[in-house]
Amino acid sequence: MWPDLLRALALVLVIEGLMPFLAPERWREMMLRLSNVDGRSLRVFGGVLIGLGAVLLQFIH
């Protein structure tokens, strides 16, 4: 189980690093816009992403 978890974490790091690597200025603009979004909206968005990820994992597994 630990190797799979580490692989998943490594994949997340690769995916998260793509935008700053490929389009750093657009990524910076997006981060600035996100800093103006209220906390509740970010929390809801994060919850939706967690839910979608969990459903996707179930389909894959």
PDB file of C-alpha atoms in Angstrom:
ATOM      1  CA  MET A   1       0.000   0.000   0.000  1.00  0.00           C
ATOM      2  CA  TRP A   2       2.791   2.488   0.846  1.00  0.00           C
ATOM      3  CA  PRO A   3       4.442   2.210  -2.572  1.00  0.00           C
ATOM      4  CA  ASP A   4       1.100   2.954  -4.248  1.00  0.00           C
ATOM      5  CA  LEU A   5       0.549   5.953  -1.995  1.00  0.00           C
ATOM      6  CA  LEU A   6       4.009   7.296  -2.780  1.00  0.00           C
ATOM      7  CA  ARG A   7       3.429   6.800  -6.505  1.00  0.00           C
ATOM      8  CA  ALA A   8       0.149   8.698  -6.259  1.00  0.00           C
ATOM      9  CA  LEU A   9       1.843  11.526  -4.370  1.00  0.00           C
ATOM     10  CA  ALA A  10       4.610  11.668  -6.972  1.00  0.00           C
ATOM     11  CA  LEU A  11       2.017  11.868  -9.752  1.00  0.00           C
ATOM     12  CA  VAL A  12       0.224  14.709  -7.953  1.00  0.00           C
ATOM     13  CA  LEU A  13       3.520  16.598  -7.708  1.00  0.00           C
ATOM     14  CA  VAL A  14       4.180  16.118 -11.426  1.00  0.00           C
ATOM     15  CA  ILE A  15       0.682  17.303 -12.367  1.00  0.00           C
ATOM     16  CA  GLU A  16       0.823  20.269  -9.972  1.00  0.00           C
ATOM     17  CA  GLY A  17       4.175  21.315 -11.423  1.00  0.00           C
ATOM     18  CA  LEU A  18       3.030  21.313 -15.043  1.00  0.00           C
ATOM     19  CA  MET A  19       1.288  24.703 -15.059  1.00  0.00           C
ATOM     20  CA  PRO A  20       4.054  26.715 -13.384  1.00  0.00           C
ATOM     21  CA  PHE A  21       6.559  25.042 -15.708  1.00  0.00           C
ATOM     22  CA  LEU A  22       4.629  25.438 -18.972  1.00  0.00           C
ATOM     23  CA  ALA A  23       2.897  28.787 -18.408  1.00  0.00           C
ATOM     24  CA  PRO A  24       4.329  30.579 -15.381  1.00  0.00           C
ATOM     25  CA  GLU A  25       2.680  33.953 -16.073  1.00  0.00           C
ATOM     26  CA  ARG A  26      -0.801  32.462 -16.535  1.00  0.00           C
ATOM     27  CA  TRP A  27      -0.295  30.365 -13.415  1.00  0.00           C
ATOM     28  CA  ARG A  28       0.686  33.470 -11.419  1.00  0.00           C
ATOM     29  CA  GLU A  29      -2.412  35.325 -12.660  1.00  0.00           C
ATOM     30  CA  MET A  30      -4.608  32.382 -11.694  1.00  0.00           C
ATOM     31  CA  MET A  31      -3.092  32.276  -8.194  1.00  0.00           C
ATOM     32  CA  LEU A  32      -3.716  36.010  -7.783  1.00  0.00           C
ATOM     33  CA  ARG A  33      -7.351  35.559  -8.801  1.00  0.00           C
ATOM     34  CA  LEU A  34      -7.729  32.659  -6.396  1.00  0.00           C
ATOM     35  CA  SER A  35      -6.440  34.821  -3.551  1.00  0.00           C
ATOM     36  CA  ASN A  36      -9.537  37.000  -4.021  1.00  0.00           C
ATOM     37  CA  VAL A  37     -12.012  34.092  -3.790  1.00  0.00           C
ATOM     38  CA  ASP A  38     -13.688  33.685  -0.416  1.00  0.00           C
ATOM     39  CA  GLY A  39     -12.769  30.712   1.764  1.00  0.00           C
ATOM     40  CA  ARG A  40     -16.186  29.057   1.597  1.00  0.00           C
ATOM     41  CA  SER A  41     -16.096  28.861  -2.208  1.00  0.00           C
ATOM     42  CA  LEU A  42     -12.596  27.393  -2.145  1.00  0.00           C
ATOM     43  CA  ARG A  43     -13.709  24.842   0.451  1.00  0.00           C
ATOM     44  CA  VAL A  44     -16.701  23.801  -1.675  1.00  0.00           C
ATOM     45  CA  PHE A  45     -14.500  23.543  -4.773  1.00  0.00           C
ATOM     46  CA  GLY A  46     -11.971  21.442  -2.848  1.00  0.00           C
ATOM     47  CA  GLY A  47     -14.731  19.164  -1.577  1.00  0.00           C
ATOM     48  CA  VAL A  48     -16.055  18.658  -5.097  1.00  0.00           C
ATOM     49  CA  LEU A  49     -12.558  17.782  -6.327  1.00  0.00           C
ATOM     50  CA  ILE A  50     -12.100  15.296  -3.476  1.00  0.00           C
ATOM     51  CA  GLY A  51     -15.439  13.689  -4.303  1.00  0.00           C
ATOM     52  CA  LEU A  52     -14.660  13.448  -8.005  1.00  0.00           C
ATOM     53  CA  GLY A  53     -11.241  11.986  -7.251  1.00  0.00           C
ATOM     54  CA  ALA A  54     -12.749   9.368  -4.929  1.00  0.00           C
ATOM     55  CA  VAL A  55     -15.338   8.373  -7.544  1.00  0.00           C
ATOM     56  CA  LEU A  56     -12.636   8.174 -10.224  1.00  0.00           C
ATOM     57  CA  LEU A  57     -10.504   5.971  -7.978  1.00  0.00           C
ATOM     58  CA  GLN A  58     -13.446   3.621  -7.474  1.00  0.00           C
ATOM     59  CA  PHE A  59     -13.964   3.312 -11.219  1.00  0.00           C
ATOM     60  CA  ILE A  60     -10.275   2.645 -11.807  1.00  0.00           C
ATOM     61  CA  HIS A  61      -9.962   0.130  -9.005  1.00  0.00           C
TER      62      HIS A  61
END
